[in-house]
XYZ file of C-alpha atoms in Angstrom:
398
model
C 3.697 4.473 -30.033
C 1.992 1.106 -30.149
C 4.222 -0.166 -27.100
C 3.869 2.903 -25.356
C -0.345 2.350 -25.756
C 0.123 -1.255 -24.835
C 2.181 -0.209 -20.968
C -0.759 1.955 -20.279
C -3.758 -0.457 -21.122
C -1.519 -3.288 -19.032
C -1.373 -0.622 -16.126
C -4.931 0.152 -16.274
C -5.742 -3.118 -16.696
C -3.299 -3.936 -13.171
C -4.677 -1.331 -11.293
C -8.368 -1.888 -11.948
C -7.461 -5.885 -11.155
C -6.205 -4.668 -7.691
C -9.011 -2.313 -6.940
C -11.232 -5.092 -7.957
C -9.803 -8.306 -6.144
C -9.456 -5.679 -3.232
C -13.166 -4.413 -3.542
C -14.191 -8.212 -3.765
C -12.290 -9.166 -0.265
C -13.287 -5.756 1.468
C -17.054 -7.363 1.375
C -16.636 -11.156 1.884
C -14.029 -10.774 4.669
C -15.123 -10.995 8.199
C -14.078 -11.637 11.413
C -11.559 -8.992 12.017
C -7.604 -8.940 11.123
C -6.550 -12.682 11.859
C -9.607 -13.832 9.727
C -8.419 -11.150 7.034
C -4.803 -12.380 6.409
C -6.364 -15.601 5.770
C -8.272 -14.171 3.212
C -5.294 -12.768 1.938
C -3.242 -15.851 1.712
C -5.682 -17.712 -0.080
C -6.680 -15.133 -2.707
C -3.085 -13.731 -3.337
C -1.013 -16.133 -2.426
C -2.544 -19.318 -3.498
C -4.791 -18.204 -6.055
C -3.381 -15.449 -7.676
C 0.594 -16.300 -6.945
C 0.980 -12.311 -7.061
C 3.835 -13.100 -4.366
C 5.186 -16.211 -2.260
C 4.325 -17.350 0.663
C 7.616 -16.277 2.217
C 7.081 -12.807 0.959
C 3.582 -12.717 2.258
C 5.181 -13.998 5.773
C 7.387 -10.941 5.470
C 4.411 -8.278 4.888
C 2.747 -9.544 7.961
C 5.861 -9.259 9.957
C 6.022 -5.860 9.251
C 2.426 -5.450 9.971
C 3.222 -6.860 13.292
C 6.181 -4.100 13.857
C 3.806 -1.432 13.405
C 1.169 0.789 14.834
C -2.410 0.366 12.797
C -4.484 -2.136 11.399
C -2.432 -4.723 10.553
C -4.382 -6.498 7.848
C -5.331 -3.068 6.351
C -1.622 -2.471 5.788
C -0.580 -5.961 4.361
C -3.471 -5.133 1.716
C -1.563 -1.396 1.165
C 1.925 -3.571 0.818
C 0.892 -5.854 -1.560
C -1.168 -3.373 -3.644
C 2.226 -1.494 -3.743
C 4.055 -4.675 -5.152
C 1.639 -5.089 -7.466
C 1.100 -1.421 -9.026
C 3.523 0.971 -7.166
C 1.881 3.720 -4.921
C -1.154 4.492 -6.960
C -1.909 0.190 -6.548
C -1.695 0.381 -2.678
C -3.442 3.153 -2.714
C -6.212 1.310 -4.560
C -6.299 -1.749 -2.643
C -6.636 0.459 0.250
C -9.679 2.269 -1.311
C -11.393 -1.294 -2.615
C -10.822 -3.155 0.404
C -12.283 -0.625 2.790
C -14.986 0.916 1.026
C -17.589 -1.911 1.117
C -17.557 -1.903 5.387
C -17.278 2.163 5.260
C -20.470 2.759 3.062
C -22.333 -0.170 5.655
C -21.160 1.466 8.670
C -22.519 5.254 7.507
C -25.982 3.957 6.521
C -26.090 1.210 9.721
C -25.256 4.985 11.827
C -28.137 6.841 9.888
C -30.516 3.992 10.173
C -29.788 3.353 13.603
C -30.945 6.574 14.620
C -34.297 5.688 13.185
C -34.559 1.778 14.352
C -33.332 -1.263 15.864
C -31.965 -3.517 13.827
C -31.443 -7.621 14.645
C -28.211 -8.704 13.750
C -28.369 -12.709 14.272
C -28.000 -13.598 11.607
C -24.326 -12.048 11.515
C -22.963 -15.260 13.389
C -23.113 -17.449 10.393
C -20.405 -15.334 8.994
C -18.522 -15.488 11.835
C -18.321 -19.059 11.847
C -17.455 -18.925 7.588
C -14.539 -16.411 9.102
C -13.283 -19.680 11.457
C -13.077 -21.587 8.588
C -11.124 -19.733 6.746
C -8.598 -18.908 9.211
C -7.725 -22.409 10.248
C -7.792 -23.433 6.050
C -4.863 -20.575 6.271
C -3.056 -21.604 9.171
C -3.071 -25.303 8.044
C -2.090 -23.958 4.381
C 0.808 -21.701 6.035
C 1.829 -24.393 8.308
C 2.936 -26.792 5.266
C 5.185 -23.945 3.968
C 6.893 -22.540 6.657
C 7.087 -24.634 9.601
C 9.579 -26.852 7.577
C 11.746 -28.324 10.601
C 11.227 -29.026 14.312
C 12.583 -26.088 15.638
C 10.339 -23.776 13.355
C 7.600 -25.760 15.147
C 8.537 -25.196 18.364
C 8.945 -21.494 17.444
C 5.521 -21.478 16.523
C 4.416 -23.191 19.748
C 6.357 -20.272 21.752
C 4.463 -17.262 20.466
C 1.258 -18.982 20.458
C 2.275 -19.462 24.333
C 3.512 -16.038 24.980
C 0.510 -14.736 22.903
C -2.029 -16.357 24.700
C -0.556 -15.944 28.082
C 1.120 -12.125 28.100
C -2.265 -10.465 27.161
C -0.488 -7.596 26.699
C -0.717 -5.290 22.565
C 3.340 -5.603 22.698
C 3.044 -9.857 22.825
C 2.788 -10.278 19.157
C 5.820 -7.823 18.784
C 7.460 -9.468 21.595
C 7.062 -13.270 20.167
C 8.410 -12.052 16.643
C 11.860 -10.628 18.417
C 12.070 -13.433 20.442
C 11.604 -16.208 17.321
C 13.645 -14.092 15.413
C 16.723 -13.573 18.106
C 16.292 -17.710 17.912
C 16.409 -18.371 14.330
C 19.117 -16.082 13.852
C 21.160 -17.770 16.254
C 19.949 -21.037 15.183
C 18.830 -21.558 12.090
C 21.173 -21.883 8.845
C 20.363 -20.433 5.890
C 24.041 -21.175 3.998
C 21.720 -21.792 0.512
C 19.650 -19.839 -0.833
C 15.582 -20.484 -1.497
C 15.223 -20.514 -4.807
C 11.847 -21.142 -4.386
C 10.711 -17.760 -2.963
C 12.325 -14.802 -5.004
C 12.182 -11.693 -3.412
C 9.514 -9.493 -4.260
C 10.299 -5.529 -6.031
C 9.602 -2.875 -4.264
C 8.777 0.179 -6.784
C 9.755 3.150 -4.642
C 12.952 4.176 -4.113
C 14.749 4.120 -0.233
C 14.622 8.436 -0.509
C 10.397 8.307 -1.049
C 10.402 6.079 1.862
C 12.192 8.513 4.009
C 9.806 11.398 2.521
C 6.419 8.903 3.765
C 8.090 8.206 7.174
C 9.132 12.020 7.691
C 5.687 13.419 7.244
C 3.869 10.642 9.105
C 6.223 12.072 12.326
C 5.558 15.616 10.769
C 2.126 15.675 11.202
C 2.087 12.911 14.439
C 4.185 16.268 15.929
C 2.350 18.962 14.056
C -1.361 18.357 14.411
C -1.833 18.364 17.859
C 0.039 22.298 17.665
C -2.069 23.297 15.132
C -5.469 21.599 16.524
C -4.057 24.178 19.693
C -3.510 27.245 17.707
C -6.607 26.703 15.415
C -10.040 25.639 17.253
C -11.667 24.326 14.492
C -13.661 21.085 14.436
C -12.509 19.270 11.317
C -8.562 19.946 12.489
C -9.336 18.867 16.077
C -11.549 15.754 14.070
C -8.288 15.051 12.128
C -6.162 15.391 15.071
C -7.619 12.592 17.347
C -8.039 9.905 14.717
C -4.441 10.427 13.012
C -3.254 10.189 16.870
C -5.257 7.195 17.352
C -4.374 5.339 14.349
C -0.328 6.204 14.737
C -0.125 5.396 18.254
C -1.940 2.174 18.842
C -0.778 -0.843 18.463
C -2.844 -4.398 18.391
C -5.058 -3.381 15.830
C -8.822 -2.542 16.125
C -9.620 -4.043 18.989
C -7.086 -1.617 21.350
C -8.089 1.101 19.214
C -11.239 1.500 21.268
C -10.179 2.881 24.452
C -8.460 5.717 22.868
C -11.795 6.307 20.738
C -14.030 6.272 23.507
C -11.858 8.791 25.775
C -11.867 11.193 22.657
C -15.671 11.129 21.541
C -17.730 9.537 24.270
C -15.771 11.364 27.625
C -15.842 14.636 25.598
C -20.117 14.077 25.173
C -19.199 14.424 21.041
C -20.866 10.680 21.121
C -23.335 8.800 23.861
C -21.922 5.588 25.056
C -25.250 3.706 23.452
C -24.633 5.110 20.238
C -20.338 4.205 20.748
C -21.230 0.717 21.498
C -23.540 -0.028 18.502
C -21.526 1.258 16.254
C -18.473 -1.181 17.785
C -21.247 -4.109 17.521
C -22.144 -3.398 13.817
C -18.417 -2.902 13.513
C -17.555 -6.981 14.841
C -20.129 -7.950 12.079
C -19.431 -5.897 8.981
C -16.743 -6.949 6.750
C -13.239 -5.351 6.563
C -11.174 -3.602 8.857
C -12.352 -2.466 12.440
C -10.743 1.202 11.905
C -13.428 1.773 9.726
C -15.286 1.965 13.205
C -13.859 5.737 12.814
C -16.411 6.167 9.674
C -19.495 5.388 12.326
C -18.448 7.795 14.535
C -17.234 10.546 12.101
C -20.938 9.964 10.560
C -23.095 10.036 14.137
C -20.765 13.321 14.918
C -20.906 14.809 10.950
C -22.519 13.918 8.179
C -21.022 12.745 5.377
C -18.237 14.447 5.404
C -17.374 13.382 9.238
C -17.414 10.010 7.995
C -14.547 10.825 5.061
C -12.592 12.434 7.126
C -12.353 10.359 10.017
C -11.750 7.554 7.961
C -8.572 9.238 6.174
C -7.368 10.354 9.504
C -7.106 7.199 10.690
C -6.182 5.183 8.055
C -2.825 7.700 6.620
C -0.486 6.213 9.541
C -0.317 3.170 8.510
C -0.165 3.946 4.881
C 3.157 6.214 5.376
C 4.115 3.926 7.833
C 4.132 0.379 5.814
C 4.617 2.011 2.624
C 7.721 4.090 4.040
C 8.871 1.053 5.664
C 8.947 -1.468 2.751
C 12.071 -0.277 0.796
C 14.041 -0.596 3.880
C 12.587 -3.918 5.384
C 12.908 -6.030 2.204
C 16.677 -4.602 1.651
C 17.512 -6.265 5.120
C 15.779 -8.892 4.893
C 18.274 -9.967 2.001
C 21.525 -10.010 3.852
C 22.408 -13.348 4.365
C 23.111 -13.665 8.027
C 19.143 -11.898 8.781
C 17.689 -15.029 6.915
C 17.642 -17.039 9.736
C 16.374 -14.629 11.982
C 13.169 -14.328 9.091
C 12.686 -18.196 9.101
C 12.083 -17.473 13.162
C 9.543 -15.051 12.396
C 8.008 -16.324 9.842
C 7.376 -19.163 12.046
C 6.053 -16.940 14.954
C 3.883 -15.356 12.510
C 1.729 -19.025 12.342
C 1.637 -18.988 15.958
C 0.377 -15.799 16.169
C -1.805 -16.782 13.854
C -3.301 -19.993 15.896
C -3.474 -17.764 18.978
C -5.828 -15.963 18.223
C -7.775 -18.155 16.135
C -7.770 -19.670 19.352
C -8.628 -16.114 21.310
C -10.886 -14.898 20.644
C -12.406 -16.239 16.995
C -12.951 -19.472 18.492
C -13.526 -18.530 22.466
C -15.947 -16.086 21.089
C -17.838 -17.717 18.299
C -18.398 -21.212 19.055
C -20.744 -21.668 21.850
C -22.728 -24.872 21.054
C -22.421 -28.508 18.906
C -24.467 -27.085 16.067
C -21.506 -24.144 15.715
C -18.858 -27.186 15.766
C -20.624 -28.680 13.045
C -20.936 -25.796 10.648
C -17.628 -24.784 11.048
C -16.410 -28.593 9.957
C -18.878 -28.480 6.768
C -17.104 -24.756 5.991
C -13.922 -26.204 6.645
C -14.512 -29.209 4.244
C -16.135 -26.790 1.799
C -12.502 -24.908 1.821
C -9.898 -28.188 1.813
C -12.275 -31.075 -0.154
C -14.119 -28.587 -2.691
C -11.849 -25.420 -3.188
C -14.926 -23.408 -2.535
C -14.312 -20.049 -3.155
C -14.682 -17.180 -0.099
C -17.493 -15.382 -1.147
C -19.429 -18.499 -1.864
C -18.737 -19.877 1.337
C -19.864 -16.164 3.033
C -23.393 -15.992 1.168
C -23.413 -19.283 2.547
C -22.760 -18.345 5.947
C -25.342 -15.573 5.460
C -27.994 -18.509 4.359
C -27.270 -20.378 7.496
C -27.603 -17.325 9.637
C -30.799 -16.403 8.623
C -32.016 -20.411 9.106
C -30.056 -21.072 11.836
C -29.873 -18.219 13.912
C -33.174 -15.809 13.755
């Protein structure tokens, strides 16, 4: 009885650790998905050591593969490894709550009153110092050899050059066609054990089959039944299972379903997106602005969960499968390619567009180095360094 009491405090204790490391990078991470997986790395890879590096490499491979927000559904896979379905599902909650509850009250307030956001830029600049402390950290780890560099150097190329939401998939198959052809993985890496997956192969295959079920059904039943919360439902579950690139190429879809149909005025569409670029967490939770301008409260919820359920069946489907290939032998070369396309990736667009759109002068340069130092020379932990950023804003920039 005593053991039985002891697995369920350690569980509770687990998932309330998730919700809570989750909670804690859903409001110190800015700067959209790039800058988010290298908030990720450092607080559960390095610091925490809940998986490897490789492993981590392998979640945002997958990410990569899919339709959705990317970063949003590395959070979902490691919350699963971590405390099964109930502990992605938490990680989900914690990391996107803090930026839903801003955007709701920034859409209620902004009917009332302009708001100055200047200030915001500090953060961005705390957001290019994190990602470059990540890609420097990742770097070490898995660009081990010359070829994985010039792997790297390849998708950052195509990346930056094919502005196009299928380059990151493309660079990925191309690295990977390379490393499986090239690099030899005859030992194995005893230094990265393969993460557990706790769901079996036949609940993945339940998660994928609804995600098409209702990708198929909802648009019928939005048809049959004109009702505004199914048609609601319909266009953000269609938007969030059909785009791929993350936030960013989200928009388009957005805008023809709220603004074209008059649901949403173009003013209101575009701040929303700007308070979106400055709050932290994902940019999907853009849906929670508009779900809010168009209903209340309970617009908001819904439009959120719409939008967001894709990726969770998707990624969470997906796992069992992806980490049982990923352990035949003759596929571990073609990983090592991707894991080293995922860095270059990774520098492209901390190239484009966190640095092409956030440094614009020497005093920007110079913040980002102290930030930078802050990370490397003095471990300084995230959400110092963003209450930071917010202190240099406000001096700085208003």
């Amino acid at each position: 009885m005593k053991e039985k009491t002891g697995k369920v405090v350690e569980s509770l204790r687990t998932l309330w650790e998730i919700f809570w490391v989750s909670l804690k990078l859903g409001c110190t991470s800015f700067g959209g998905p790039t800058a988010h997986l290298g908030y990720f790395q450092q607080e559960y890879v390095q610091k925490r050591k809940w998986l490897s590096a490789h492993d981590y490499s392998q979640l945002v491979i997958l990410s990569q593969f899919l339709p959705g927000p990317a970063s949003s559904q590395v959070g979902m896979g490691i919350g699963l490894v971590r405390g099964g379905l109930l502990g992605s599902l938490l990680s989900f909650v914690g990391f996107t709550l803090p930026s839903v509850l801003i955007l709701m009250v920034f859409a209620y307030l902004s009917i009332l009153t302009e708001l100055k956001m200047d200030w915001i830029h500090g953060l961005k600049l705390v957001a290019v110092a994190i990602v470059a402390q990540a890609i420097f950290d990742m770097s070490k780890k898995i660009l081990s050899t010359t070829l994985h560099w010039l792997i790297a150097l390849l998708a950052l190329v195509i990346v930056l050059t094919w502005l196009h939401p299928f380059a990151q998939i493309t660079s990925i198959v191309v690295a990977a066609c390379i490393g499986f052809q090239y690099i030899k993985k005859d030992h194995e890496d005893h230094s990265s054990k393969m993460v557990h997956i706790p769901i079996s192969k036949i609940t993945g295959m339940v998660l994928l089959a609804l995600f098409l079920l209702l990708l198929i059904g909802l648009p019928f039943i939005s048809a049959i039944w004109n009702h505004e919360w199914i048609a609601m439902i319909e266009k953000f579950y269609t938007a969030g299972a059909l785009v791929f690139g993350g936030g960013h190429v989200v928009l388009p879809l957005l805008e023809a379903q709220f603004v074209q149909s008059g649901q949403i005025t173009t003013s209101d569409f575009l701040a929303g997106y700007g308070m979106t670029q400055a709050v932290p967490g994902p940019l999907f939770t853009f849906a929670a602005y508009i779900g809010m301008v168009i209903a209340g409260i309970p617009g908001a919820i819904i439009a959120t969960l719409a939008i967001f359920l894709p990726a969770f069946l998707l990624v969470i489907g997906t796992l069992p499968f992806w980490i049982s290939l990923s352990r035949i032998a003759r596929l571990k070369g073609a990983m090592a390619g991707a894991n080293a396309a995922v860095v270059g990736i990774l520098a492209a667009a901390f190239i484009h567009p966190i640095v092409t759109q956030t440094i614009v002068n020497g005093l920007d340069i110079c913040i980002v180095a102290v930030f930078i130092w802050c990370l490397i020379r003095w471990k300084m932990q995230p959400y110092i360094l963003v209450l930071l950023g917010i202190i240099v804003g406000i001096v700085c920039y208003t």
